[in-house]
Coordinates of C-alpha atoms and ligand atoms in Angstrom, one line a residue:
V1 CA 21.7 149.4 44.2
I2 CA 20.4 146.6 46.6
D3 CA 20.1 148.9 49.7
I4 CA 20.2 148.5 53.3
D5 CA 15.6 148.3 54.7
D6 CA 13.8 147.5 57.5
T7 CA 13.9 143.1 56.2
H8 CA 17.6 144.2 57.9
D9 CA 16.4 146.2 61.1
V10 CA 18.7 143.6 63.6
T11 CA 15.2 144.2 66.3
H12 CA 13.1 142.4 64.4
A13 CA 11.9 139.0 65.1
S14 CA 10.1 135.9 64.4
W15 CA 8.0 134.3 65.5
V16 CA 9.3 131.1 64.5
T17 CA 10.9 130.7 67.4
S18 CA 14.2 128.5 66.6
A19 CA 14.7 131.9 64.3
N20 CA 15.4 134.2 67.1
A21 CA 18.3 132.0 68.4
E22 CA 22.2 134.5 68.6
E23 CA 23.6 130.9 66.9
T24 CA 21.0 129.8 64.5
D25 CA 22.3 131.1 60.2
F26 CA 18.4 131.5 59.0
P27 CA 17.1 134.4 61.1
L28 CA 14.6 136.5 60.1
Q29 CA 16.9 138.9 57.8
N30 CA 18.2 136.5 55.8
L31 CA 15.3 134.7 54.3
P32 CA 18.3 132.4 51.7
L33 CA 16.0 129.5 49.1
G34 CA 16.4 126.3 48.2
V35 CA 14.6 123.5 47.2
F36 CA 13.3 120.8 48.9
R37 CA 11.8 117.2 48.8
T38 CA 9.7 115.4 51.9
P39 CA 8.8 112.0 51.8
N40 CA 6.7 110.7 49.1
S41 CA 6.3 115.0 48.0
A42 CA 7.6 116.6 44.7
P43 CA 10.4 119.0 44.9
E44 CA 9.0 122.2 46.7
I45 CA 10.8 125.8 47.3
G46 CA 11.7 127.1 50.5
V47 CA 12.9 129.5 52.2
A48 CA 15.0 128.7 55.3
I49 CA 13.8 130.2 58.5
G50 CA 15.0 128.8 62.0
D51 CA 15.3 125.2 62.0
Q52 CA 11.4 125.1 59.7
I53 CA 11.5 125.0 56.1
L54 CA 8.6 127.6 54.4
S55 CA 6.9 125.8 51.4
L56 CA 6.5 128.6 49.5
H57 CA 3.8 126.5 47.3
R58 CA 2.3 125.5 50.2
A59 CA 1.9 129.6 52.0
L60 CA 0.5 130.1 48.5
Q61 CA -2.1 127.5 48.2
L62 CA -2.7 128.3 51.7
G63 CA -3.4 132.2 50.8
V64 CA -1.3 133.6 53.2
L65 CA 1.2 134.1 51.1
T66 CA 0.5 136.9 47.7
L67 CA 2.5 137.0 44.4
P68 CA 1.9 138.2 41.2
A69 CA 0.5 135.7 38.7
S70 CA 3.2 135.2 37.7
L71 CA 6.0 135.7 40.0
A72 CA 3.7 132.7 42.3
Q73 CA 4.1 131.1 39.1
A74 CA 7.3 131.0 40.2
C75 CA 7.3 130.2 43.1
R76 CA 5.5 126.9 41.9
E77 CA 7.9 124.5 40.1
L78 CA 9.8 122.4 41.3
T79 CA 13.9 124.9 40.1
L80 CA 14.5 127.9 41.9
N81 CA 15.5 129.0 37.9
S82 CA 12.0 130.8 36.1
L83 CA 12.0 133.1 39.5
L84 CA 16.3 133.7 39.0
S85 CA 14.9 134.6 35.5
R86 CA 13.0 136.7 36.4
G87 CA 16.3 139.3 38.2
R88 CA 16.6 141.8 41.5
P89 CA 12.2 143.4 41.5
A90 CA 10.7 139.4 41.9
A91 CA 13.7 138.4 44.6
A92 CA 13.0 142.2 46.2
M93 CA 9.0 141.4 46.8
V94 CA 9.9 137.6 47.4
R95 CA 11.7 138.5 50.3
R96 CA 9.6 142.0 51.1
K97 CA 6.4 139.4 51.7
V98 CA 8.1 136.1 53.2
F99 CA 9.5 138.5 55.7
E100 CA 6.4 140.0 56.7
L101 CA 4.2 136.3 56.7
L102 CA 7.1 135.6 59.6
T103 CA 7.1 139.0 60.9
S104 CA 4.2 139.7 61.4
D105 CA 1.0 137.3 64.6
A106 CA -1.1 138.9 62.4
L107 CA -0.6 136.3 60.2
K108 CA 0.8 134.2 62.9
Q109 CA -2.4 132.0 62.3
D110 CA -2.2 128.3 62.4
I111 CA -2.9 128.2 58.9
T112 CA 0.3 129.7 57.8
V113 CA 2.0 127.1 60.0
Q114 CA 0.4 124.2 57.9
A115 CA 3.4 125.3 55.4
L116 CA 5.8 125.2 57.7
V117 CA 8.1 121.5 57.3
S118 CA 10.9 120.8 59.9
T119 CA 14.0 121.1 57.9
K120 CA 15.4 117.5 59.6
D121 CA 12.1 115.9 57.7
A122 CA 12.5 117.9 54.2
E123 CA 15.6 116.2 51.4
M124 CA 17.8 119.2 50.0
L125 CA 18.1 119.4 46.3
L126 CA 19.8 120.9 43.9
P127 CA 18.4 124.7 44.4
V128 CA 18.9 125.3 40.0
T129 CA 19.3 123.1 37.0
I130 CA 22.5 123.9 36.0
G131 CA 23.4 124.8 32.6
D132 CA 27.4 125.4 32.8
F133 CA 30.0 126.0 35.3
T134 CA 32.4 128.2 35.4
D135 CA 35.4 127.8 37.5
F136 CA 38.0 130.6 38.3
Y137 CA 40.7 130.6 40.3
T138 CA 40.8 134.3 41.9
S139 CA 42.5 133.9 45.9
I140 CA 46.4 135.7 45.0
N141 CA 47.7 133.8 48.3
H142 CA 46.3 130.5 46.0
A143 CA 47.8 131.5 43.6
R144 CA 51.6 132.1 44.6
R145 CA 51.0 129.6 46.9
G146 CA 50.3 127.1 44.4
A147 CA 52.8 128.6 42.2
Q148 CA 55.8 127.9 45.0
L149 CA 54.8 124.6 44.5
S150 CA 53.9 123.7 41.2
R151 CA 57.0 125.4 39.3
P152 CA 59.1 126.9 42.1
N153 CA 61.5 128.3 39.0
L154 CA 59.3 130.4 37.9
P155 CA 58.0 133.2 39.3
P156 CA 55.2 133.4 42.3
L157 CA 52.4 134.3 39.9
Y158 CA 51.5 133.6 36.6
P159 CA 51.4 137.3 34.6
N160 CA 48.1 137.0 33.3
F161 CA 47.0 137.0 37.2
Q162 CA 46.4 140.8 38.5
N163 CA 44.9 141.2 34.9
L164 CA 41.8 139.2 34.6
P165 CA 40.5 136.9 36.9
V166 CA 41.5 133.2 35.0
A167 CA 38.8 130.6 34.9
Y168 CA 38.3 127.3 33.0
H169 CA 34.6 125.3 32.7
G170 CA 34.2 123.3 34.2
R171 CA 31.3 120.0 34.6
S172 CA 27.5 121.2 35.4
S173 CA 26.4 117.1 35.6
S174 CA 28.6 116.3 39.1
V175 CA 27.7 119.1 40.9
T176 CA 25.4 117.8 43.5
P177 CA 23.8 118.6 46.8
S178 CA 25.9 118.6 50.3
G179 CA 24.9 115.1 51.6
T180 CA 25.7 113.3 48.8
P181 CA 29.1 111.2 49.5
C182 CA 32.0 111.6 46.9
R183 CA 33.5 108.6 45.7
R184 CA 37.1 109.0 45.7
P185 CA 37.6 108.3 41.8
L186 CA 40.1 106.7 39.3
G187 CA 42.4 107.9 37.3
Q188 CA 45.2 108.5 35.1
M189 CA 48.4 110.0 36.9
A190 CA 52.5 110.3 35.7
P191 CA 54.5 107.0 35.5
S192 CA 57.8 106.6 37.5
N193 CA 59.4 107.1 34.1
A194 CA 58.6 107.7 30.6
S195 CA 58.9 104.1 29.1
E196 CA 56.3 102.5 31.2
E197 CA 52.5 102.2 31.2
A198 CA 51.5 104.9 32.8
P199 CA 49.2 103.9 36.0
F200 CA 45.7 103.9 36.7
R201 CA 44.5 103.9 40.2
A202 CA 42.6 105.6 42.5
T203 CA 44.2 108.8 43.5
A204 CA 46.2 108.9 46.9
K205 CA 45.5 113.3 47.0
L206 CA 42.2 113.9 46.9
D207 CA 41.5 117.2 48.6
F208 CA 38.4 119.7 48.8
E209 CA 38.8 124.0 47.9
L210 CA 36.9 126.3 50.3
E211 CA 35.0 127.5 47.7
V212 CA 31.9 130.9 47.9
G213 CA 29.9 129.8 43.8
F214 CA 27.5 132.4 42.8
Y215 CA 23.9 132.0 40.7
V216 CA 23.4 133.8 37.3
G217 CA 20.0 136.0 37.7
P218 CA 18.8 137.3 34.3
G219 CA 21.1 136.1 31.2
N220 CA 22.3 138.7 29.0
L221 CA 22.2 138.1 25.1
L222 CA 25.0 136.5 23.0
G223 CA 27.3 139.4 21.6
E224 CA 26.0 141.7 25.1
P225 CA 28.9 142.3 27.8
V226 CA 27.6 143.4 31.4
S227 CA 29.8 146.5 32.7
I228 CA 30.4 146.1 35.9
D229 CA 28.1 148.5 37.6
S230 CA 25.5 146.2 36.0
A231 CA 26.7 142.9 37.2
E232 CA 24.9 143.1 40.4
D233 CA 21.4 143.2 38.7
H234 CA 22.6 139.2 36.9
I235 CA 23.3 137.6 39.9
F236 CA 20.7 135.7 42.1
G237 CA 22.1 134.6 45.7
L238 CA 25.3 132.7 47.2
C239 CA 26.8 130.0 48.2
L240 CA 29.5 127.7 49.3
V241 CA 30.6 125.3 46.7
N242 CA 33.5 122.6 47.5
D243 CA 35.7 121.8 44.7
W244 CA 36.9 117.8 45.3
S245 CA 39.9 118.0 43.2
A246 CA 43.0 115.3 42.6
R247 CA 46.3 116.2 42.7
D248 CA 48.5 113.7 40.9
I249 CA 45.9 113.7 38.6
Q250 CA 45.5 116.6 38.1
R251 CA 49.7 117.2 38.0
W252 CA 49.7 114.7 35.1
E253 CA 46.0 115.5 33.1
S254 CA 46.8 119.5 33.2
Q255 CA 49.5 120.4 31.1
P256 CA 48.5 122.7 28.5
L257 CA 44.9 122.6 29.1
G258 CA 44.2 122.6 32.4
P259 CA 41.5 120.3 35.1
F260 CA 39.8 117.5 33.8
Q261 CA 38.6 114.4 34.9
S262 CA 41.3 115.6 38.6
K263 CA 38.1 118.0 39.5
S264 CA 34.9 116.6 36.7
F265 CA 34.2 113.8 38.8
M266 CA 32.3 115.8 41.1
T267 CA 31.4 119.0 43.3
S268 CA 29.3 119.9 45.6
V269 CA 27.6 123.0 46.9
S270 CA 25.7 124.2 49.8
P271 CA 21.6 124.0 48.9
W272 CA 20.0 126.9 50.4
I273 CA 21.3 130.1 48.1
V274 CA 21.4 133.6 49.7
T275 CA 20.5 136.8 48.1
L276 CA 22.4 139.3 47.5
E277 CA 19.6 141.1 49.1
A278 CA 20.5 139.0 52.1
L279 CA 24.0 140.0 51.9
A280 CA 23.7 143.7 51.5
P281 CA 24.9 144.8 55.1
F282 CA 27.9 142.5 54.8
R283 CA 29.2 144.5 51.5
H284 CA 32.9 145.2 51.4
K285 CA 35.3 148.0 50.2
A286 CA 36.7 146.2 47.2
V287 CA 40.6 144.9 47.8
E288 CA 42.8 146.9 47.5
R289 CA 45.5 145.9 44.5
E290 CA 49.1 145.6 45.4
E291 CA 51.8 149.0 44.5
N292 CA 53.4 146.7 42.0
A293 CA 50.0 145.4 40.9
P294 CA 49.1 146.6 37.1
P295 CA 47.1 148.9 36.6
L296 CA 43.8 147.8 36.7
S297 CA 41.3 147.3 33.3
R298 CA 38.0 150.2 33.1
R299 CA 36.1 147.3 32.5
L300 CA 36.8 145.9 35.2
S301 CA 36.9 148.7 38.1
S302 CA 34.4 151.3 38.2
E303 CA 34.0 153.9 41.9
R304 CA 31.0 151.3 42.6
H305 CA 32.7 148.6 43.1
S306 CA 35.8 149.9 44.9
E307 CA 32.5 150.9 47.2
R308 CA 31.4 148.2 47.7
G309 CA 32.9 144.9 45.3
A310 CA 33.9 142.7 48.6
V311 CA 31.6 140.6 49.9
D312 CA 32.6 139.9 53.9
I313 CA 32.0 135.9 54.3
A314 CA 33.9 134.1 57.6
L315 CA 34.4 130.8 56.0
K316 CA 35.3 127.1 57.6
V317 CA 36.3 124.2 56.8
R318 CA 35.2 121.0 59.7
V319 CA 36.9 117.7 59.3
Q320 CA 35.6 114.2 61.0
S321 CA 37.3 111.5 60.8
E322 CA 35.4 108.0 61.0
A323 CA 37.1 107.0 63.8
M324 CA 36.2 110.4 64.8
R325 CA 32.7 109.5 64.5
T326 CA 32.3 106.3 65.9
R327 CA 34.1 108.5 68.3
G328 CA 31.0 110.7 69.0
E329 CA 33.3 113.4 68.5
S330 CA 32.6 116.2 66.1
A331 CA 33.6 117.6 63.7
A332 CA 36.9 119.9 64.8
V333 CA 37.8 123.4 62.0
I334 CA 41.2 123.1 59.9
T335 CA 41.0 126.1 58.3
E336 CA 39.5 129.1 58.2
T337 CA 39.7 132.6 56.4
N338 CA 37.7 135.3 54.8
F339 CA 35.8 135.9 51.0
A340 CA 36.4 139.3 52.0
Q341 CA 40.5 139.0 50.6
Q342 CA 39.3 137.5 47.3
Y343 CA 41.9 139.2 44.7
W344 CA 39.4 139.1 42.1
S345 CA 35.4 140.7 43.4
I346 CA 32.1 138.3 42.5
F347 CA 31.1 141.6 40.3
Q348 CA 34.6 141.7 38.1
M349 CA 34.5 137.9 37.2
L350 CA 30.6 138.0 35.9
T351 CA 31.6 140.5 33.5
H352 CA 35.1 139.4 32.6
H353 CA 32.8 135.9 32.1
T354 CA 30.7 138.6 29.3
S355 CA 33.2 141.2 28.0
N356 CA 33.9 138.6 24.7
G357 CA 30.0 138.7 24.5
C358 CA 29.7 134.4 25.7
N359 CA 26.3 134.5 27.1
L360 CA 26.1 133.0 30.5
R361 CA 22.5 131.3 31.0
S362 CA 19.9 131.8 34.3
G363 CA 21.1 129.3 36.7
D364 CA 23.8 129.3 35.4
L365 CA 27.3 129.0 38.5
L366 CA 29.8 130.4 38.9
A367 CA 32.4 129.8 41.1
S368 CA 35.4 131.5 42.8
G369 CA 38.7 129.6 43.5
T370 CA 40.2 128.4 46.2
V371 CA 39.8 130.6 48.9
S372 CA 43.1 130.8 50.7
G373 CA 44.4 132.9 53.3
A374 CA 47.3 134.9 54.0
Q375 CA 48.8 132.8 55.9
Q376 CA 49.1 128.5 54.9
Q377 CA 47.9 126.9 57.8
L378 CA 44.9 129.3 57.2
A379 CA 44.5 128.1 53.2
G380 CA 41.8 126.4 51.8
C381 CA 42.1 123.5 50.9
L382 CA 45.2 120.7 52.1
F383 CA 48.1 121.1 48.8
E384 CA 48.3 124.5 50.5
M385 CA 47.8 123.5 53.5
T386 CA 50.3 120.0 53.8
M387 CA 52.8 121.6 51.1
D388 CA 51.3 118.6 48.9
G389 CA 51.3 116.3 51.0
R390 CA 55.4 116.8 53.1
N391 CA 53.5 118.2 56.1
S392 CA 50.9 116.4 58.0
F393 CA 48.6 118.1 61.0
E394 CA 46.7 116.9 63.5
L395 CA 43.6 115.4 64.1
P396 CA 41.5 115.6 67.6
G397 CA 42.4 113.1 69.1
G398 CA 45.9 112.0 67.2
E399 CA 45.3 111.2 63.7
E400 CA 47.5 112.5 61.0
L401 CA 45.9 113.4 57.4
T402 CA 47.4 115.0 54.4
Y403 CA 45.1 114.3 52.7
L404 CA 41.3 113.0 52.4
R405 CA 40.8 109.3 53.7
D406 CA 38.5 106.9 53.0
G407 CA 35.7 108.1 55.7
D408 CA 37.0 111.8 56.2
E409 CA 33.3 114.1 56.2
V410 CA 34.2 118.2 55.0
Q411 CA 32.1 120.8 55.8
L412 CA 32.0 123.9 54.8
V413 CA 30.6 126.6 56.4
G414 CA 30.2 130.8 56.0
R415 CA 28.6 133.1 58.6
C416 CA 28.7 137.4 57.6
E417 CA 28.6 139.1 60.7
R418 CA 29.4 143.0 60.6
K419 CA 28.1 145.5 64.3
G420 CA 24.8 146.1 64.6
F421 CA 22.9 143.8 62.5
R422 CA 21.5 139.9 62.4
S423 CA 24.7 137.4 61.7
I424 CA 23.2 134.9 58.8
G425 CA 25.0 132.1 57.6
F426 CA 25.0 130.0 54.7
G427 CA 23.9 126.2 56.5
V428 CA 26.5 123.3 55.3
C429 CA 28.6 121.7 52.6
S430 CA 29.1 118.7 53.5
G431 CA 30.6 115.3 51.4
V432 CA 31.7 112.3 52.7
V433 CA 35.0 110.5 51.1
Q434 CA 33.7 107.0 49.8
P435 CA 36.6 104.4 49.2
A436 CA 36.7 104.3 45.1
I437 CA 34.8 101.4 43.2
E438 CA 36.7 97.9 42.0
W439 CA 37.5 98.4 38.4
L440 CA 39.1 97.2 36.2
Ligands
CA501 CA1 38.4 125.2 42.1

C-alpha cells in the first residue's frame, strides 16, 4: 500500500533552489526517474529536480548516495529495467534516499553538486528497454464520439466497452522519447471505387492521441493473473504518451483486425517516469459507473480500488505551427482534460491484461488510449475535435487547424494538483511533424 508520507510534505524544500519554484514540474515531492546522456558520455539514470538532473551513478560514485549493493548496481545501469524489476520497496528506498540527499543542508557539500547536470546540457533517452507495448481504449467519451463518427447508424458503444478494457498490441520498436521528430507516414487508403488501385501515399489525416502510459515494474509469471489489489505492486510509474495516428490509413486497414500501420510508425513518450509513490496524494475515487451500465466483474473491482483507483492528472495539448515558431510565439493550448475521468483505471487495465494468464514483463509499456473530456472541444485527438476534419479551429495568428501539417509541433503536458500539496508535473512529450519521404 502506497501512503502519503513526509516525502510529500509541502513544507520541505530543496537546496536545489529551482526545485522550489511554484511552476516547476519537478519539486522535491516529485523525483521522477529517467535516463539521460551528456555529450561523449554513456547513458546515466537520473532524477529530475527543478531544472537539474541528479545522476544516481555520479552520486553513488561520489559516496553521497548510499544504497544496498544490488540496488546501487541497478541504479548504475544504462536503463531503468533492472530497477523496475525490483518492485515497490526498491522504488520507495531510492525515493527516500534521494529525498534526503536533496533536502538536507548537511549533505549539500560541494561534492554533491558534482552529481548534478543541468537539464539543458542533457539529452533525454528512452528510460526503459520496452519489451511489449499494449495500447488500451478506455475513455468512454472517446469511444462514444469515435463511434458516432465511424458508424453513426449503430449504438454509440460496442457492447463490450463497459465490460472490459479494450486494447490492441502496439509496436515497441517505434516508441521514441519526446523530441524525436515525427515523419509523416505513407500508407494505403481506401480507393474511391472498388475497381481502382488503392492509393498509397502520405497520410492527409495525421493526428495525435493524448494518452497516459505506465511501465510494468515486476512482471507476473505465465499463467498467473494479478489481482486488482496487487496491481499497484506491478506498476512502477506513469508517463505521457502521444500515439500518433493516421486516420485515413486506419479507417481502411482496421477492418476487421484493428489498427496496424496507422499507428506503428511512431509513438512518443515523455522521458520522465513519475512513480506511484510520487502520485500518492493524487489518487482519486474510481469513476462511478453509469446507472444502466452492466455489473462490474469481480476480478476488476474491490473496495480499495473504488477508493483509490483513479489518478487525477490535468492534461493539456499544445500546438505550435511553423509560422508561430518563426514569429517567436509560444505553443497554444488546444484542448485540456483530466485522467481521473477515464472509464477504466490503470489497475484494471493491468489486471485485465494478466487475467488470461498473459505474462507482463518488467519494462513493458501499457497506455490508456486517448483521454477525452465529455465535450467535443475537450477531446484528446483531432479526429474528435474536428469531426474527422469536417471542422477546423483557429490557432493564434489565424491559421486553421484540422489535421496536423508539416512543421506543427505537438506538446503534451500533465500536472497533478491538490490543495495542501506541492503540484507535480510530467514534463513535456513533444514532436514536430516532418514531411513524408519521397518513395516510389
Ligand atoms: Ca491510441
